[in-house]
Amino acid sequence: QQALNRGIAAVKEDAVEMLASYGLAYSLMKFFTGPMSDFKNVGLVFVNSKRDRTKAVLCMVVAGAVAAVFHTLIAYSDLGYYIINKLHHVDESVGSKTRRAFLYLAAFPFMDAMAWTHAGILLKHKYSFLVGCASISDVIAQVVFVAILLHSHLECREPLLIPILSLYMGALVRCTTLCLGYYRNIHDVIPDRSGPEMGGEATIRKMLSFWWPLALILATQRISRPIVNLFVSRDLGGSSAATEAVAILTATYPVGHMPYGWLTEIRAVYPAFDKNNPSNKLVNTNSTVTATHIKKFTFVCMALSLTV
């Protein structure tokens, strides 16, 4: 996120306004994509066969399409004008740039959903190194493309596309890495259908029933940043000071997220090693990880976080 912000901050004219517009659009987009990242846990728990994987992917295709529709409505309809311009009390220039950036980000939830679904399946089979490599490749691709696009004509024509295209390229690298990892390591190993010994075949209803409470928690967490942006912008009356304050929040918020980001990942450890989970019988491992080991590991992560 810092690299993406750098892509906007490098603009010679209207850098503060661009950064504020991008920050408003990005925080709203993360609110839509946040619940989809928890579908990683659906892949981790429910996907035991090719048929289960097809159902999980179908759910995410529909979710991505719904998110894209909301993005389009906010970009073009009076609803978007009310949410961005009226509620935030921003001026016409910032509002139009924010809604345009939000439209550009419409396809990102779909790509993010596909990546997280396959990340969960890979984690289930203990391919966490591959998942980590995909995430690191995502970051590297974003940084590289920001550097490349800063030397293109986009800086003058459409500066908002610098971080957005870089974000898409990073997501494309991550999604491609995870999908190729699935097809190479897992697709030919898992059965076509889940038998009773693996807990039976998962249904779309089971997946959604398992997913929505987790999605609601993460959506509640992700809505905090748009709310902060809203209060700051309204409190300063949509003036230039409000635009500057939102731009500052955009630049500094990712730094504050660094010490506690591990909390969202630690949830995947227990279900991957739980011996009472029938679906884990599919994985042939001699691991002796227990609940005590996981607790100690969590306390070590917390100590490192507090140190940071």
C-alpha atoms as a printed R data frame, in Angstrom:
    type eleno elety resid chain resno       x       y       z
1   ATOM     1    CA   GLN     A     1   0.000   0.000   0.000
2   ATOM     2    CA   GLN     A     2   2.880   2.356   0.693
3   ATOM     3    CA   ALA     A     3   4.227   1.772  -2.813
4   ATOM     4    CA   LEU     A     4   0.781   2.422  -4.299
5   ATOM     5    CA   ASN     A     5   0.489   5.643  -2.312
6   ATOM     6    CA   ARG     A     6   3.930   6.631  -3.598
7   ATOM     7    CA   GLY     A     7   2.590   6.287  -7.127
8   ATOM     8    CA   ILE     A     8   0.008   8.973  -6.383
9   ATOM     9    CA   ALA     A     9   2.255  11.198  -4.255
10  ATOM    10    CA   ALA     A    10   4.733  11.474  -7.139
11  ATOM    11    CA   VAL     A    11   2.221  13.449  -9.195
12  ATOM    12    CA   LYS     A    12   3.464  17.017  -9.504
13  ATOM    13    CA   GLU     A    13   0.045  18.667  -9.568
14  ATOM    14    CA   ASP     A    14  -2.895  17.984  -7.230
15  ATOM    15    CA   ALA     A    15  -0.956  15.232  -5.386
16  ATOM    16    CA   VAL     A    16  -2.861  15.798  -2.124
17  ATOM    17    CA   GLU     A    17  -6.232  15.770  -3.887
18  ATOM    18    CA   MET     A    18  -5.314  12.620  -5.843
19  ATOM    19    CA   LEU     A    19  -4.103  10.849  -2.706
20  ATOM    20    CA   ALA     A    20  -7.296  11.744  -0.843
21  ATOM    21    CA   SER     A    21  -9.490  10.544  -3.742
22  ATOM    22    CA   TYR     A    22  -7.566   7.301  -4.080
23  ATOM    23    CA   GLY     A    23  -7.672   6.760  -0.303
24  ATOM    24    CA   LEU     A    24 -11.442   7.178  -0.166
25  ATOM    25    CA   ALA     A    25 -11.980   4.793  -3.098
26  ATOM    26    CA   TYR     A    26  -9.430   2.247  -1.856
27  ATOM    27    CA   SER     A    27 -10.861   2.082   1.672
28  ATOM    28    CA   LEU     A    28 -14.380   1.523   0.315
29  ATOM    29    CA   MET     A    29 -13.076  -1.151  -2.054
30  ATOM    30    CA   LYS     A    30 -11.302  -2.931   0.823
31  ATOM    31    CA   PHE     A    31 -14.614  -2.982   2.669
32  ATOM    32    CA   PHE     A    32 -16.122  -4.967  -0.228
33  ATOM    33    CA   THR     A    33 -13.129  -7.293  -0.672
34  ATOM    34    CA   GLY     A    34 -12.542  -7.873   3.050
35  ATOM    35    CA   PRO     A    35 -15.284 -10.480   3.502
36  ATOM    36    CA   MET     A    36 -14.026 -12.372   0.457
37  ATOM    37    CA   SER     A    37 -10.616 -12.937   2.002
38  ATOM    38    CA   ASP     A    38 -12.329 -15.068   4.638
39  ATOM    39    CA   PHE     A    39 -13.327 -17.530   1.922
40  ATOM    40    CA   LYS     A    40  -9.793 -18.778   2.434
41  ATOM    41    CA   ASN     A    41 -11.200 -20.530   5.506
42  ATOM    42    CA   VAL     A    42 -13.913 -22.171   3.378
43  ATOM    43    CA   GLY     A    43 -11.231 -23.641   1.116
44  ATOM    44    CA   LEU     A    44  -9.293 -24.673   4.204
45  ATOM    45    CA   VAL     A    45 -12.203 -26.533   5.833
46  ATOM    46    CA   PHE     A    46 -14.682 -27.608   3.138
47  ATOM    47    CA   VAL     A    47 -12.818 -28.223  -0.120
48  ATOM    48    CA   ASN     A    48 -11.934 -31.932  -0.154
49  ATOM    49    CA   SER     A    49 -12.665 -32.713  -3.804
50  ATOM    50    CA   LYS     A    50 -12.810 -31.190  -7.265
51  ATOM    51    CA   ARG     A    51 -16.574 -30.814  -6.952
52  ATOM    52    CA   ASP     A    52 -16.218 -28.910  -3.661
53  ATOM    53    CA   ARG     A    53 -13.658 -26.626  -5.265
54  ATOM    54    CA   THR     A    54 -16.043 -25.903  -8.162
55  ATOM    55    CA   LYS     A    55 -18.772 -24.895  -5.700
56  ATOM    56    CA   ALA     A    56 -16.374 -22.621  -3.799
57  ATOM    57    CA   VAL     A    57 -15.220 -20.930  -7.008
58  ATOM    58    CA   LEU     A    58 -18.847 -20.467  -8.100
59  ATOM    59    CA   CYS     A    59 -19.654 -18.712  -4.821
60  ATOM    60    CA   MET     A    60 -16.744 -16.336  -5.312
61  ATOM    61    CA   VAL     A    61 -17.657 -15.627  -8.949
62  ATOM    62    CA   VAL     A    62 -21.124 -14.552  -7.817
63  ATOM    63    CA   ALA     A    63 -19.704 -12.499  -4.927
64  ATOM    64    CA   GLY     A    64 -17.247 -10.793  -7.274
65  ATOM    65    CA   ALA     A    65 -20.035  -9.981  -9.731
66  ATOM    66    CA   VAL     A    66 -22.186  -8.482  -6.952
67  ATOM    67    CA   ALA     A    67 -19.243  -6.354  -5.774
68  ATOM    68    CA   ALA     A    68 -18.629  -5.164  -9.350
69  ATOM    69    CA   VAL     A    69 -22.293  -4.120  -9.639
70  ATOM    70    CA   PHE     A    70 -22.014  -2.079  -6.414
71  ATOM    71    CA   HIS     A    71 -18.835  -0.447  -7.696
72  ATOM    72    CA   THR     A    72 -20.589   0.546 -10.916
73  ATOM    73    CA   LEU     A    73 -23.641   1.889  -9.078
74  ATOM    74    CA   ILE     A    74 -21.518   4.019  -6.763
75  ATOM    75    CA   ALA     A    75 -19.514   5.316  -9.723
76  ATOM    76    CA   TYR     A    76 -22.468   6.311 -11.911
77  ATOM    77    CA   SER     A    77 -25.636   6.614  -9.830
78  ATOM    78    CA   ASP     A    78 -27.010   9.204  -7.432
79  ATOM    79    CA   LEU     A    79 -26.258   6.741  -4.628
80  ATOM    80    CA   GLY     A    80 -22.533   7.193  -5.235
81  ATOM    81    CA   TYR     A    81 -22.891  10.965  -5.398
82  ATOM    82    CA   TYR     A    82 -24.689  10.929  -2.052
83  ATOM    83    CA   ILE     A    83 -22.162   8.584  -0.374
84  ATOM    84    CA   ILE     A    84 -19.039  10.297  -1.689
85  ATOM    85    CA   ASN     A    85 -19.946  13.948  -2.204
86  ATOM    86    CA   LYS     A    86 -22.753  14.599   0.259
87  ATOM    87    CA   LEU     A    87 -21.843  12.367   3.210
88  ATOM    88    CA   HIS     A    88 -18.140  13.175   3.098
89  ATOM    89    CA   HIS     A    89 -18.697  16.878   2.298
90  ATOM    90    CA   VAL     A    90 -15.938  16.757  -0.322
91  ATOM    91    CA   ASP     A    91 -15.820  19.151  -3.237
92  ATOM    92    CA   GLU     A    92 -16.870  18.212  -6.761
93  ATOM    93    CA   SER     A    93 -13.326  17.550  -7.972
94  ATOM    94    CA   VAL     A    94 -12.424  15.117  -5.180
95  ATOM    95    CA   GLY     A    95 -15.834  13.432  -5.445
96  ATOM    96    CA   SER     A    96 -15.594  12.821  -9.181
97  ATOM    97    CA   LYS     A    97 -12.026  11.486  -8.897
98  ATOM    98    CA   THR     A    98 -13.065   9.167  -6.045
99  ATOM    99    CA   ARG     A    99 -15.996   7.714  -7.980
100 ATOM   100    CA   ARG     A   100 -13.818   7.284 -11.070
101 ATOM   101    CA   ALA     A   101 -11.173   5.443  -9.033
102 ATOM   102    CA   PHE     A   102 -13.896   3.276  -7.493
103 ATOM   103    CA   LEU     A   103 -15.079   2.315 -10.983
104 ATOM   104    CA   TYR     A   104 -11.536   1.372 -12.018
105 ATOM   105    CA   LEU     A   105 -11.359  -0.936  -8.982
106 ATOM   106    CA   ALA     A   106 -14.571  -2.818  -9.879
107 ATOM   107    CA   ALA     A   107 -12.848  -6.003 -11.085
108 ATOM   108    CA   PHE     A   108 -10.441  -6.285  -8.161
109 ATOM   109    CA   PRO     A   109 -12.856  -8.056  -5.742
110 ATOM   110    CA   PHE     A   110 -13.282 -10.916  -8.251
111 ATOM   111    CA   MET     A   111  -9.528 -11.436  -8.645
112 ATOM   112    CA   ASP     A   112  -9.003 -11.194  -4.887
113 ATOM   113    CA   ALA     A   113 -11.737 -13.747  -4.231
114 ATOM   114    CA   MET     A   114 -10.242 -16.274  -6.656
115 ATOM   115    CA   ALA     A   115  -6.835 -15.893  -5.045
116 ATOM   116    CA   TRP     A   116  -8.076 -16.360  -1.486
117 ATOM   117    CA   THR     A   117 -10.157 -19.417  -2.347
118 ATOM   118    CA   HIS     A   118  -7.149 -21.236  -3.784
119 ATOM   119    CA   ALA     A   119  -4.935 -19.980  -0.952
120 ATOM   120    CA   GLY     A   120  -7.198 -21.799   1.508
121 ATOM   121    CA   ILE     A   121  -7.003 -25.037  -0.479
122 ATOM   122    CA   LEU     A   122  -3.210 -24.816  -0.612
123 ATOM   123    CA   LEU     A   123  -3.018 -24.117   3.129
124 ATOM   124    CA   LYS     A   124  -5.152 -27.178   3.777
125 ATOM   125    CA   HIS     A   125  -2.506 -29.302   2.086
126 ATOM   126    CA   LYS     A   126   0.313 -27.514   3.959
127 ATOM   127    CA   TYR     A   127   1.566 -25.503   0.962
128 ATOM   128    CA   SER     A   128   1.903 -22.372   3.086
129 ATOM   129    CA   PHE     A   129   5.294 -21.574   1.530
130 ATOM   130    CA   LEU     A   130   3.639 -21.294  -1.881
131 ATOM   131    CA   VAL     A   131   0.928 -19.032  -0.450
132 ATOM   132    CA   GLY     A   132   3.614 -16.859   1.126
133 ATOM   133    CA   CYS     A   133   5.560 -16.690  -2.135
134 ATOM   134    CA   ALA     A   134   2.390 -15.617  -3.959
135 ATOM   135    CA   SER     A   135   1.802 -12.784  -1.477
136 ATOM   136    CA   ILE     A   136   5.413 -11.628  -1.685
137 ATOM   137    CA   SER     A   137   5.260 -11.764  -5.492
138 ATOM   138    CA   ASP     A   138   2.131  -9.612  -5.307
139 ATOM   139    CA   VAL     A   139   3.998  -6.955  -3.318
140 ATOM   140    CA   ILE     A   140   7.058  -7.069  -5.592
141 ATOM   141    CA   ALA     A   141   4.897  -6.754  -8.718
142 ATOM   142    CA   GLN     A   142   3.098  -3.723  -7.273
143 ATOM   143    CA   VAL     A   143   6.350  -1.968  -6.407
144 ATOM   144    CA   VAL     A   144   7.906  -2.745  -9.796
145 ATOM   145    CA   PHE     A   145   4.880  -1.570 -11.783
146 ATOM   146    CA   VAL     A   146   4.582   1.626  -9.747
147 ATOM   147    CA   ALA     A   147   8.195   2.387 -10.659
148 ATOM   148    CA   ILE     A   148   7.537   1.565 -14.338
149 ATOM   149    CA   LEU     A   149   4.283   3.504 -14.642
150 ATOM   150    CA   LEU     A   150   5.775   6.579 -12.987
151 ATOM   151    CA   HIS     A   151   7.914   6.934 -16.111
152 ATOM   152    CA   SER     A   152   4.941   6.585 -18.464
153 ATOM   153    CA   HIS     A   153   2.460   9.138 -19.801
154 ATOM   154    CA   LEU     A   154  -0.096   8.114 -17.143
155 ATOM   155    CA   GLU     A   155   1.406  10.611 -14.701
156 ATOM   156    CA   CYS     A   156   0.044  13.394 -16.893
157 ATOM   157    CA   ARG     A   157  -3.054  11.778 -18.424
158 ATOM   158    CA   GLU     A   158  -4.590   9.725 -15.591
159 ATOM   159    CA   PRO     A   159  -2.476   9.566 -12.410
160 ATOM   160    CA   LEU     A   160  -5.118   7.484 -10.600
161 ATOM   161    CA   LEU     A   161  -4.300   4.566 -12.897
162 ATOM   162    CA   ILE     A   162  -0.722   4.317 -11.606
163 ATOM   163    CA   PRO     A   163  -1.584   2.671  -8.249
164 ATOM   164    CA   ILE     A   164  -4.705   0.963  -9.602
165 ATOM   165    CA   LEU     A   165  -2.972  -0.776 -12.522
166 ATOM   166    CA   SER     A   166  -0.128  -1.742 -10.184
167 ATOM   167    CA   LEU     A   167  -2.676  -3.195  -7.771
168 ATOM   168    CA   TYR     A   168  -4.220  -5.227 -10.586
169 ATOM   169    CA   MET     A   169  -0.851  -6.524 -11.767
170 ATOM   170    CA   GLY     A   170   0.046  -7.628  -8.261
171 ATOM   171    CA   ALA     A   171  -3.306  -9.389  -7.861
172 ATOM   172    CA   LEU     A   172  -2.860 -11.052 -11.254
173 ATOM   173    CA   VAL     A   173   0.559 -12.392 -10.251
174 ATOM   174    CA   ARG     A   174  -0.783 -13.659  -6.910
175 ATOM   175    CA   CYS     A   175  -3.894 -15.255  -8.414
176 ATOM   176    CA   THR     A   176  -1.905 -16.909 -11.221
177 ATOM   177    CA   THR     A   177   0.688 -18.271  -8.777
178 ATOM   178    CA   LEU     A   178  -1.966 -19.757  -6.492
179 ATOM   179    CA   CYS     A   179  -4.029 -21.263  -9.316
180 ATOM   180    CA   LEU     A   180  -0.978 -22.825 -10.953
181 ATOM   181    CA   GLY     A   181   0.109 -24.130  -7.554
182 ATOM   182    CA   TYR     A   182  -3.293 -25.732  -7.076
183 ATOM   183    CA   TYR     A   183  -3.319 -27.416 -10.484
184 ATOM   184    CA   ARG     A   184   0.254 -28.625 -10.176
185 ATOM   185    CA   ASN     A   185   0.175 -29.965  -6.605
186 ATOM   186    CA   ILE     A   186  -3.417 -30.698  -5.613
187 ATOM   187    CA   HIS     A   187  -5.844 -31.038  -8.519
188 ATOM   188    CA   ASP     A   188  -4.693 -34.513  -9.529
189 ATOM   189    CA   VAL     A   189  -4.426 -35.700  -5.908
190 ATOM   190    CA   ILE     A   190  -7.894 -34.949  -4.567
191 ATOM   191    CA   PRO     A   191 -10.896 -37.102  -5.613
192 ATOM   192    CA   ASP     A   192 -13.729 -35.973  -7.847
193 ATOM   193    CA   ARG     A   193 -16.210 -36.198  -4.957
194 ATOM   194    CA   SER     A   194 -15.892 -36.270  -1.185
195 ATOM   195    CA   GLY     A   195 -16.699 -39.559   0.513
196 ATOM   196    CA   PRO     A   196 -18.119 -40.096   4.036
197 ATOM   197    CA   GLU     A   197 -14.621 -40.694   5.402
198 ATOM   198    CA   MET     A   198 -13.796 -37.033   4.636
199 ATOM   199    CA   GLY     A   199 -16.914 -35.613   6.228
200 ATOM   200    CA   GLY     A   200 -19.196 -35.914   3.204
201 ATOM   201    CA   GLU     A   201 -19.738 -33.593   0.288
202 ATOM   202    CA   ALA     A   202 -19.961 -29.899   1.102
203 ATOM   203    CA   THR     A   203 -22.915 -27.906  -0.184
204 ATOM   204    CA   ILE     A   204 -23.025 -24.248  -1.180
205 ATOM   205    CA   ARG     A   205 -25.402 -23.650   1.712
206 ATOM   206    CA   LYS     A   206 -22.887 -25.117   4.192
207 ATOM   207    CA   MET     A   207 -20.098 -23.008   2.744
208 ATOM   208    CA   LEU     A   208 -22.112 -19.789   2.945
209 ATOM   209    CA   SER     A   209 -23.383 -20.601   6.457
210 ATOM   210    CA   PHE     A   210 -19.786 -21.081   7.568
211 ATOM   211    CA   TRP     A   211 -18.541 -18.009   5.707
212 ATOM   212    CA   TRP     A   212 -21.001 -15.251   6.548
213 ATOM   213    CA   PRO     A   213 -20.213 -14.873  10.300
214 ATOM   214    CA   LEU     A   214 -16.486 -14.626   9.504
215 ATOM   215    CA   ALA     A   215 -17.218 -12.219   6.643
216 ATOM   216    CA   LEU     A   216 -19.366 -10.071   8.944
217 ATOM   217    CA   ILE     A   217 -16.528  -9.782  11.474
218 ATOM   218    CA   LEU     A   218 -13.999  -8.752   8.836
219 ATOM   219    CA   ALA     A   219 -16.451  -6.368   7.164
220 ATOM   220    CA   THR     A   220 -16.989  -4.713  10.554
221 ATOM   221    CA   GLN     A   221 -13.223  -4.328  10.925
222 ATOM   222    CA   ARG     A   222 -12.786  -2.970   7.405
223 ATOM   223    CA   ILE     A   223 -15.608  -0.431   7.729
224 ATOM   224    CA   SER     A   224 -13.631   1.377  10.429
225 ATOM   225    CA   ARG     A   225 -11.331   3.140   7.973
226 ATOM   226    CA   PRO     A   226 -14.144   4.516   5.736
227 ATOM   227    CA   ILE     A   227 -15.897   5.704   8.905
228 ATOM   228    CA   VAL     A   228 -12.732   7.475  10.096
229 ATOM   229    CA   ASN     A   229 -12.380   9.105   6.671
230 ATOM   230    CA   LEU     A   230 -16.031  10.140   6.838
231 ATOM   231    CA   PHE     A   231 -15.773  11.744  10.284
232 ATOM   232    CA   VAL     A   232 -12.528  13.539   9.477
233 ATOM   233    CA   SER     A   233 -13.851  14.905   6.186
234 ATOM   234    CA   ARG     A   234 -17.193  16.011   7.653
235 ATOM   235    CA   ASP     A   235 -15.606  17.521  10.749
236 ATOM   236    CA   LEU     A   236 -13.393  19.742   8.601
237 ATOM   237    CA   GLY     A   237 -16.328  20.678   6.391
238 ATOM   238    CA   GLY     A   238 -14.995  19.392   3.101
239 ATOM   239    CA   SER     A   239 -12.367  22.129   2.974
240 ATOM   240    CA   SER     A   240  -8.829  21.844   1.671
241 ATOM   241    CA   ALA     A   241  -7.847  20.878   5.226
242 ATOM   242    CA   ALA     A   242 -10.242  17.925   5.020
243 ATOM   243    CA   THR     A   243  -8.705  16.793   1.739
244 ATOM   244    CA   GLU     A   244  -5.235  17.063   3.273
245 ATOM   245    CA   ALA     A   245  -6.301  15.125   6.386
246 ATOM   246    CA   VAL     A   246  -7.746  12.250   4.320
247 ATOM   247    CA   ALA     A   247  -4.552  12.204   2.235
248 ATOM   248    CA   ILE     A   248  -2.467  11.938   5.423
249 ATOM   249    CA   LEU     A   249  -4.637   9.084   6.682
250 ATOM   250    CA   THR     A   250  -4.181   7.305   3.347
251 ATOM   251    CA   ALA     A   251  -0.409   7.560   3.631
252 ATOM   252    CA   THR     A   252  -0.087   6.548   7.302
253 ATOM   253    CA   TYR     A   253  -2.818   3.927   7.783
254 ATOM   254    CA   PRO     A   254  -0.842   1.007   6.217
255 ATOM   255    CA   VAL     A   255   2.000   1.551   8.696
256 ATOM   256    CA   GLY     A   256  -0.360   1.177  11.635
257 ATOM   257    CA   HIS     A   257  -1.660  -2.097  10.210
258 ATOM   258    CA   MET     A   258   1.743  -3.777  10.160
259 ATOM   259    CA   PRO     A   259   2.018  -4.895  13.839
260 ATOM   260    CA   TYR     A   260  -1.346  -6.679  13.972
261 ATOM   261    CA   GLY     A   261  -1.721  -8.099  10.450
262 ATOM   262    CA   TRP     A   262  -0.607 -11.524  11.703
263 ATOM   263    CA   LEU     A   263  -3.817 -11.858  13.750
264 ATOM   264    CA   THR     A   264  -5.883 -12.447  10.611
265 ATOM   265    CA   GLU     A   265  -3.513 -15.216   9.494
266 ATOM   266    CA   ILE     A   266  -3.153 -17.115  12.773
267 ATOM   267    CA   ARG     A   267  -6.718 -18.396  12.400
268 ATOM   268    CA   ALA     A   268  -5.625 -20.717   9.584
269 ATOM   269    CA   VAL     A   269  -3.119 -22.611  11.751
270 ATOM   270    CA   TYR     A   270  -5.457 -24.585  14.005
271 ATOM   271    CA   PRO     A   271  -7.863 -25.983  11.358
272 ATOM   272    CA   ALA     A   272  -4.878 -27.029   9.223
273 ATOM   273    CA   PHE     A   273  -3.405 -29.127  12.070
274 ATOM   274    CA   ASP     A   274  -6.538 -30.190  13.969
275 ATOM   275    CA   LYS     A   275  -6.506 -33.998  14.143
276 ATOM   276    CA   ASN     A   276 -10.252 -34.156  14.888
277 ATOM   277    CA   ASN     A   277 -11.138 -32.612  11.538
278 ATOM   278    CA   PRO     A   278 -12.155 -35.503   9.191
279 ATOM   279    CA   SER     A   279 -11.017 -33.566   6.122
280 ATOM   280    CA   ASN     A   280  -7.452 -33.532   7.433
281 ATOM   281    CA   LYS     A   281  -7.282 -37.305   6.944
282 ATOM   282    CA   LEU     A   282  -6.833 -36.465   3.292
283 ATOM   283    CA   VAL     A   283  -3.411 -35.031   4.061
284 ATOM   284    CA   ASN     A   284  -0.636 -37.532   4.651
285 ATOM   285    CA   THR     A   285   1.588 -35.909   7.288
286 ATOM   286    CA   ASN     A   286   3.671 -36.988  10.257
287 ATOM   287    CA   SER     A   287   3.279 -33.626  11.957
288 ATOM   288    CA   THR     A   288   2.976 -33.682  15.743
289 ATOM   289    CA   VAL     A   289   1.622 -30.158  16.137
290 ATOM   290    CA   THR     A   290  -0.752 -29.866  19.112
291 ATOM   291    CA   ALA     A   291  -2.967 -27.119  20.514
292 ATOM   292    CA   THR     A   292  -0.220 -26.308  23.042
293 ATOM   293    CA   HIS     A   293   2.284 -25.724  20.244
294 ATOM   294    CA   ILE     A   294  -0.163 -23.395  18.509
295 ATOM   295    CA   LYS     A   295  -0.720 -21.405  21.728
296 ATOM   296    CA   LYS     A   296   3.028 -20.991  22.261
297 ATOM   297    CA   PHE     A   297   3.464 -19.965  18.627
298 ATOM   298    CA   THR     A   298   0.702 -17.369  19.043
299 ATOM   299    CA   PHE     A   299   2.381 -15.877  22.132
300 ATOM   300    CA   VAL     A   300   5.687 -15.632  20.234
301 ATOM   301    CA   CYS     A   301   3.921 -13.792  17.399
302 ATOM   302    CA   MET     A   302   2.325 -11.438  19.932
303 ATOM   303    CA   ALA     A   303   5.700 -10.738  21.565
304 ATOM   304    CA   LEU     A   304   7.266  -9.951  18.172
305 ATOM   305    CA   SER     A   305   4.308  -7.683  17.342
306 ATOM   306    CA   LEU     A   306   4.633  -5.745  20.582
307 ATOM   307    CA   THR     A   307   8.368  -5.395  19.948
308 ATOM   308    CA   VAL     A   308   7.674  -3.898  16.523
